[in-house]
Coordinates of C-alpha atoms in Angstrom, one line a residue:
Chain G
M1 CA 207.0 -112.3 -40.9
S2 CA 204.9 -109.8 -38.2
V3 CA 202.0 -110.1 -35.5
G4 CA 198.9 -110.3 -37.2
D5 CA 200.3 -111.4 -40.5
R6 CA 198.2 -114.7 -42.2
V7 CA 200.2 -117.8 -42.5
L8 CA 200.3 -121.2 -43.7
I9 CA 201.9 -124.0 -42.0
L10 CA 203.9 -125.8 -43.5
P11 CA 204.9 -130.1 -43.7
P12 CA 204.8 -132.1 -40.9
F13 CA 202.9 -130.0 -39.2
Q14 CA 200.3 -129.2 -41.8
E15 CA 198.4 -132.2 -41.2
F16 CA 198.2 -130.9 -38.2
W17 CA 197.0 -127.5 -38.7
P18 CA 196.2 -126.9 -42.1
A19 CA 194.1 -123.5 -42.4
V20 CA 195.1 -120.6 -42.4
Q21 CA 196.5 -119.1 -38.8
V22 CA 197.3 -115.9 -37.4
I23 CA 200.8 -114.8 -36.4
E24 CA 200.1 -113.9 -32.5
R25 CA 203.9 -113.0 -31.0
I26 CA 207.4 -113.4 -32.0
E27 CA 209.7 -114.5 -29.3
Q28 CA 213.2 -115.4 -29.0
A29 CA 214.1 -119.1 -27.3
A30 CA 217.3 -118.8 -24.6
D31 CA 219.1 -119.9 -27.5
G32 CA 218.3 -117.0 -29.5
Q33 CA 216.4 -118.5 -32.6
T34 CA 213.4 -117.2 -33.7
V35 CA 210.3 -119.1 -32.3
V36 CA 206.1 -117.7 -34.1
F37 CA 203.8 -118.2 -31.8
L38 CA 199.7 -118.5 -34.2
A39 CA 196.8 -117.8 -32.4
G40 CA 195.3 -120.7 -30.4
I41 CA 198.0 -122.9 -31.0
E42 CA 200.2 -123.6 -27.7
G43 CA 203.6 -124.5 -29.0
G44 CA 205.6 -122.1 -31.3
F45 CA 207.4 -122.5 -34.6
D46 CA 210.5 -122.3 -36.3
P47 CA 209.5 -119.4 -39.4
A48 CA 211.1 -122.0 -41.7
Y49 CA 207.6 -124.1 -40.8
L50 CA 205.2 -121.1 -42.3
E51 CA 205.0 -119.0 -45.2
V52 CA 202.9 -115.9 -45.3
A53 CA 199.1 -117.2 -46.6
P54 CA 198.1 -116.0 -49.8
Chain V
M1 CA 205.6 -173.4 -19.2
T2 CA 207.7 -175.1 -18.4
I3 CA 206.6 -174.4 -14.2
T4 CA 203.1 -175.9 -14.4
T5 CA 202.4 -176.4 -10.6
V6 CA 201.9 -174.3 -7.9
D7 CA 204.1 -177.0 -6.0
G8 CA 206.7 -176.1 -8.9
L9 CA 206.7 -172.6 -8.8
V10 CA 207.0 -172.9 -4.4
N11 CA 210.1 -175.0 -5.7
A12 CA 211.5 -172.6 -8.2
L13 CA 210.9 -169.9 -5.4
G14 CA 212.7 -171.9 -2.5
N15 CA 215.4 -173.3 -4.9
N16 CA 216.2 -172.2 -8.0
S17 CA 215.7 -168.4 -8.7
S18 CA 217.4 -165.2 -9.2
R19 CA 216.8 -161.9 -6.9
I20 CA 216.6 -158.4 -7.8
V21 CA 217.2 -156.4 -5.5
L22 CA 216.0 -152.1 -6.6
D23 CA 217.4 -149.0 -4.2
K24 CA 217.2 -145.6 -6.8
A25 CA 217.9 -142.2 -5.9
S26 CA 214.3 -140.3 -5.5
V27 CA 214.3 -138.5 -9.3
A28 CA 213.5 -134.8 -9.1
N29 CA 210.8 -132.4 -10.8
T30 CA 208.3 -135.1 -11.7
A31 CA 204.3 -134.7 -11.5
A32 CA 201.5 -136.9 -10.6
G33 CA 200.9 -138.9 -13.5
Q34 CA 203.7 -138.9 -15.0
F35 CA 206.1 -141.9 -16.1
I36 CA 209.8 -141.7 -14.7
S37 CA 212.4 -143.7 -16.3
L38 CA 215.2 -145.0 -13.1
W39 CA 217.1 -146.3 -16.2
R40 CA 219.6 -143.1 -15.5
A41 CA 218.6 -142.9 -11.8
T42 CA 221.8 -143.7 -9.2
G43 CA 221.5 -146.5 -6.9
V44 CA 220.9 -150.5 -7.4
P45 CA 220.9 -151.1 -10.5
G46 CA 223.8 -148.9 -11.1
Q47 CA 223.4 -145.7 -13.3
G48 CA 222.7 -147.2 -17.2
A49 CA 224.4 -145.2 -19.7
I50 CA 222.5 -142.6 -22.5
P51 CA 222.4 -144.6 -25.6
G52 CA 223.7 -143.6 -28.8
A53 CA 223.0 -144.5 -32.2
A54 CA 219.9 -147.2 -31.7
A55 CA 221.0 -150.4 -30.0
V56 CA 219.3 -153.4 -28.4
C57 CA 219.3 -154.1 -25.3
D58 CA 220.0 -157.0 -23.0
H59 CA 220.3 -158.4 -19.8
T60 CA 224.8 -157.4 -19.3
L61 CA 223.4 -153.6 -19.8
L62 CA 224.2 -151.7 -16.8
G63 CA 221.4 -150.3 -15.6
S64 CA 219.2 -154.0 -15.9
F65 CA 218.6 -155.8 -12.9
G66 CA 220.8 -159.0 -13.9
F67 CA 219.3 -162.9 -13.3
T68 CA 220.5 -166.0 -14.6
Q69 CA 220.4 -167.1 -17.7
Q70 CA 218.6 -170.3 -18.3
T71 CA 219.0 -173.5 -21.4
S72 CA 215.2 -174.1 -22.6
P73 CA 213.0 -176.0 -21.9
V74 CA 214.0 -174.2 -18.3
T75 CA 212.0 -171.0 -18.0
S76 CA 211.8 -168.1 -16.3
Y77 CA 208.9 -166.2 -14.3
L78 CA 208.8 -163.1 -11.9
G79 CA 207.6 -164.8 -8.9
F80 CA 206.7 -162.5 -6.1
F81 CA 207.8 -158.4 -5.8
T82 CA 207.5 -156.1 -2.9
G83 CA 208.8 -152.4 -3.2
S84 CA 207.8 -148.9 -1.8
T85 CA 208.7 -146.0 -3.7
G86 CA 208.8 -142.2 -0.9
I87 CA 206.2 -140.4 -2.2
A88 CA 202.8 -142.2 -2.6
P89 CA 200.5 -143.3 -4.4
A90 CA 202.4 -143.8 -7.2
S91 CA 203.5 -147.8 -8.6
V92 CA 207.0 -149.6 -10.0
E93 CA 206.7 -151.1 -13.2
I94 CA 209.7 -153.8 -14.2
H95 CA 210.0 -153.1 -17.8
D96 CA 212.0 -155.1 -20.3
R97 CA 214.0 -152.6 -21.9
L98 CA 213.9 -154.0 -25.6
I99 CA 216.0 -151.4 -28.0
H100 CA 216.8 -147.7 -27.4
M101 CA 218.7 -144.8 -28.9
G102 CA 219.8 -141.0 -27.8
G103 CA 221.1 -138.1 -28.9
L104 CA 217.8 -136.6 -29.3
V105 CA 218.4 -132.4 -29.2
G106 CA 215.7 -129.5 -28.4
N107 CA 217.1 -126.7 -30.2
V108 CA 216.8 -128.6 -33.7
T109 CA 214.3 -128.1 -35.7
T110 CA 214.8 -130.0 -39.0
A111 CA 214.3 -133.8 -38.9
Q112 CA 216.3 -136.1 -36.2
T113 CA 216.8 -139.0 -37.5
V114 CA 216.3 -141.7 -35.2
N115 CA 216.4 -145.2 -36.8
V116 CA 214.8 -147.7 -34.2
N117 CA 213.3 -150.1 -35.8
L118 CA 212.5 -154.1 -34.7
D119 CA 211.4 -155.2 -37.0
G120 CA 213.4 -158.4 -38.1
V121 CA 215.4 -157.7 -34.8
T122 CA 216.2 -161.4 -33.6
A123 CA 219.7 -160.9 -31.6
S124 CA 219.7 -161.3 -27.8
N125 CA 215.8 -163.0 -28.0
M126 CA 214.3 -160.6 -29.6
V127 CA 211.2 -162.5 -31.2
A128 CA 210.5 -163.9 -27.8
R129 CA 210.9 -160.8 -25.7
K130 CA 208.9 -158.2 -28.0
G131 CA 205.8 -160.6 -27.6
D132 CA 202.9 -160.7 -30.4
T133 CA 204.0 -160.4 -34.2
N134 CA 201.9 -157.6 -34.5
Y135 CA 204.0 -155.3 -32.1
S136 CA 200.7 -154.8 -29.6
D137 CA 202.7 -155.8 -26.2
I138 CA 205.1 -153.1 -27.2
S139 CA 205.0 -149.6 -25.5
W140 CA 207.3 -146.9 -27.0
W141 CA 208.6 -143.2 -25.6
L142 CA 210.1 -140.5 -26.2
E143 CA 213.0 -140.9 -23.1
W144 CA 214.5 -137.4 -21.5
Y145 CA 217.9 -137.7 -20.5
T146 CA 219.0 -133.9 -19.3
D147 CA 216.1 -131.0 -19.5
T148 CA 215.2 -129.5 -22.7
G149 CA 214.8 -125.7 -22.9
A150 CA 211.0 -123.7 -21.7
T151 CA 210.1 -122.5 -24.8
A152 CA 206.6 -123.8 -26.3
S153 CA 207.6 -126.2 -29.5
N154 CA 205.3 -129.5 -30.8
A155 CA 207.6 -132.6 -31.4
T156 CA 206.2 -134.7 -34.8
V157 CA 207.0 -138.6 -34.6
A158 CA 207.0 -140.2 -37.9
V159 CA 207.1 -143.7 -37.1
T160 CA 206.5 -147.1 -39.5
Y161 CA 203.6 -149.4 -38.1
D162 CA 202.9 -153.4 -38.3
D163 CA 201.6 -153.1 -41.6
G164 CA 204.9 -151.5 -43.5
S165 CA 202.4 -148.1 -43.0
T166 CA 204.1 -145.4 -42.3
G167 CA 202.7 -141.6 -41.1
N168 CA 203.4 -138.7 -38.7
L169 CA 202.3 -138.9 -34.5
A170 CA 199.8 -136.4 -33.0
V171 CA 202.0 -133.4 -31.9
I172 CA 203.6 -133.8 -28.7
A173 CA 204.0 -130.4 -26.4
V174 CA 207.5 -130.4 -25.2
G175 CA 208.3 -127.0 -24.1
G176 CA 207.8 -126.2 -20.8
T177 CA 211.5 -127.7 -19.5
V178 CA 210.7 -131.5 -20.3
R179 CA 213.1 -132.7 -17.4
A180 CA 215.4 -135.5 -17.0
G181 CA 213.6 -139.2 -16.6
R182 CA 210.6 -138.5 -18.3
L183 CA 208.7 -140.9 -21.0
I184 CA 206.2 -139.4 -22.4
A185 CA 204.0 -142.3 -24.8
L186 CA 204.5 -142.2 -28.0
I187 CA 200.7 -143.1 -29.6
P188 CA 199.5 -144.5 -32.7
A189 CA 198.1 -142.2 -34.6
V190 CA 195.9 -145.2 -36.8
A191 CA 193.3 -147.2 -35.3
G192 CA 194.3 -151.0 -34.9
R193 CA 198.1 -150.5 -36.1
F194 CA 201.4 -150.9 -33.7
I195 CA 204.1 -148.9 -33.8
R196 CA 207.4 -151.2 -35.3
A197 CA 209.9 -148.7 -36.3
V198 CA 209.7 -145.0 -35.4
N199 CA 212.3 -142.7 -37.5
T200 CA 212.6 -139.2 -37.4
V201 CA 211.5 -136.8 -34.1
T202 CA 210.8 -132.8 -35.7
L203 CA 210.5 -130.5 -33.4
S204 CA 208.2 -127.1 -34.4
A205 CA 210.8 -125.0 -32.6
S206 CA 213.3 -124.8 -30.9
T207 CA 212.8 -125.4 -26.9
G208 CA 215.8 -123.1 -26.4
T209 CA 218.0 -125.1 -24.5
A210 CA 219.6 -128.9 -26.5
G211 CA 219.5 -131.2 -23.8
S212 CA 219.4 -135.0 -24.4
F213 CA 216.0 -137.1 -25.2
G214 CA 215.9 -140.2 -27.4
V215 CA 213.6 -142.9 -27.8
T216 CA 212.8 -146.5 -26.8
A217 CA 211.2 -150.0 -26.8
T218 CA 209.7 -151.3 -23.6
R219 CA 207.2 -154.6 -23.0
L220 CA 205.4 -153.9 -20.0
R221 CA 205.5 -157.1 -16.6
A222 CA 204.9 -156.5 -14.0
T223 CA 203.3 -153.5 -12.5
L224 CA 203.4 -152.5 -8.0
P225 CA 200.5 -149.9 -6.9
T226 CA 202.4 -147.9 -3.7
N227 CA 200.1 -146.7 -1.4
A228 CA 201.8 -145.1 1.3
N229 CA 205.2 -142.9 1.4
N230 CA 207.8 -145.3 1.7
K231 CA 205.2 -148.3 2.6
P232 CA 206.2 -151.1 1.2
E233 CA 203.9 -153.1 -0.8
Y234 CA 203.6 -157.2 -2.2
A235 CA 202.7 -158.6 -4.8
D236 CA 202.5 -162.6 -5.3
W237 CA 202.5 -164.4 -8.6
A238 CA 199.0 -164.4 -9.0
A239 CA 198.8 -160.4 -8.3
L240 CA 202.0 -160.0 -11.2
G241 CA 199.8 -162.2 -13.4
L242 CA 203.2 -164.4 -13.3
P243 CA 205.0 -162.8 -16.0
E244 CA 207.5 -165.2 -18.0
I245 CA 211.2 -163.0 -18.1
F246 CA 212.8 -164.2 -21.1
N247 CA 216.5 -164.5 -21.7
S248 CA 218.4 -161.8 -22.6
S249 CA 215.7 -159.2 -21.2
C250 CA 216.6 -156.3 -19.5
L251 CA 214.5 -155.5 -16.7
F252 CA 214.7 -152.3 -15.5
P253 CA 212.7 -150.1 -12.9
V254 CA 210.2 -147.2 -14.3
V255 CA 207.9 -145.2 -11.7
G256 CA 204.0 -144.3 -11.8
A257 CA 204.8 -140.8 -10.2
G258 CA 202.8 -139.3 -8.0
G259 CA 204.4 -136.1 -6.8
T260 CA 206.9 -134.0 -7.5
S261 CA 209.4 -136.7 -6.4
T262 CA 209.3 -140.5 -7.2
G263 CA 211.2 -140.3 -3.7
Q264 CA 213.5 -143.5 -2.8
V265 CA 212.6 -146.3 -4.5
R266 CA 213.3 -149.4 -2.9
G267 CA 212.2 -153.3 -3.3
Q268 CA 213.4 -156.8 -3.7
G269 CA 211.9 -159.8 -5.6
K270 CA 213.1 -163.2 -7.5
I271 CA 212.6 -164.7 -10.7
A272 CA 211.8 -168.2 -10.4
H273 CA 213.6 -170.3 -12.9
G274 CA 211.9 -174.1 -13.5

């Protein structure tokens, strides 16, 4: 996954944002875990909760 | 209700009551409008412990206002309460802490088990303490014990409602460093339903710091508004609504914060028995 990719959010968060989203930026939290931020959504996501949209 | 007259209440306040004393150190890093638990604040009552697995709370727990237990048909009521906050306007609330759990962390993105369930709980006089059988008298909270991290994340909370149906609550922002003492209310996502159990909490991303938080269920018993810094305010039985204080209630203070800290929180009151 990289910035600009279109992704789908997986359960349990899919019910809140069912539409295809666009990756805005990717950061590392203080503990080193990767956090993916999507356009228009404040909180980030573990990549495990995202899949590239078909 | 055993106390049925004002004369009976006056007599109980004078001759048969338990005094409660509140003197808690300031909780820092708050913001106006936030609910702040004083469970872990030092002072009087003493600092409560961070819970582990789900446990029913009662009047013997460190952190609660102790009071003399009564034998039926004698009952107990909060007869008056006076209090102040170092930062005002704010409010001091007295809650009955029904059940709690801890050990949740801010840097795990798999579902974290909560298993706080009030369905069928009868220990520690819970049937009376929880109020309406549809759980509508109960407030549910995420309670922070130590700060979690700064990275923005979304929490979703899986619950069971009063009718046995299940679902996820609307996402809760848990980034930006949620501070120790913070209470974030858990609101049912289905109109007309009330939460009877919290099953799991799932974070969408690591906040970067483990911290420590948990889930707590309380029942509000009284609210006292404080209108100026350190100025004591007073509420008699009528202003308090003469709330019944059930045997085993784990009474503890919560502040509706008015600024960047709670300031020193002080007060006292009487629980009338009769």
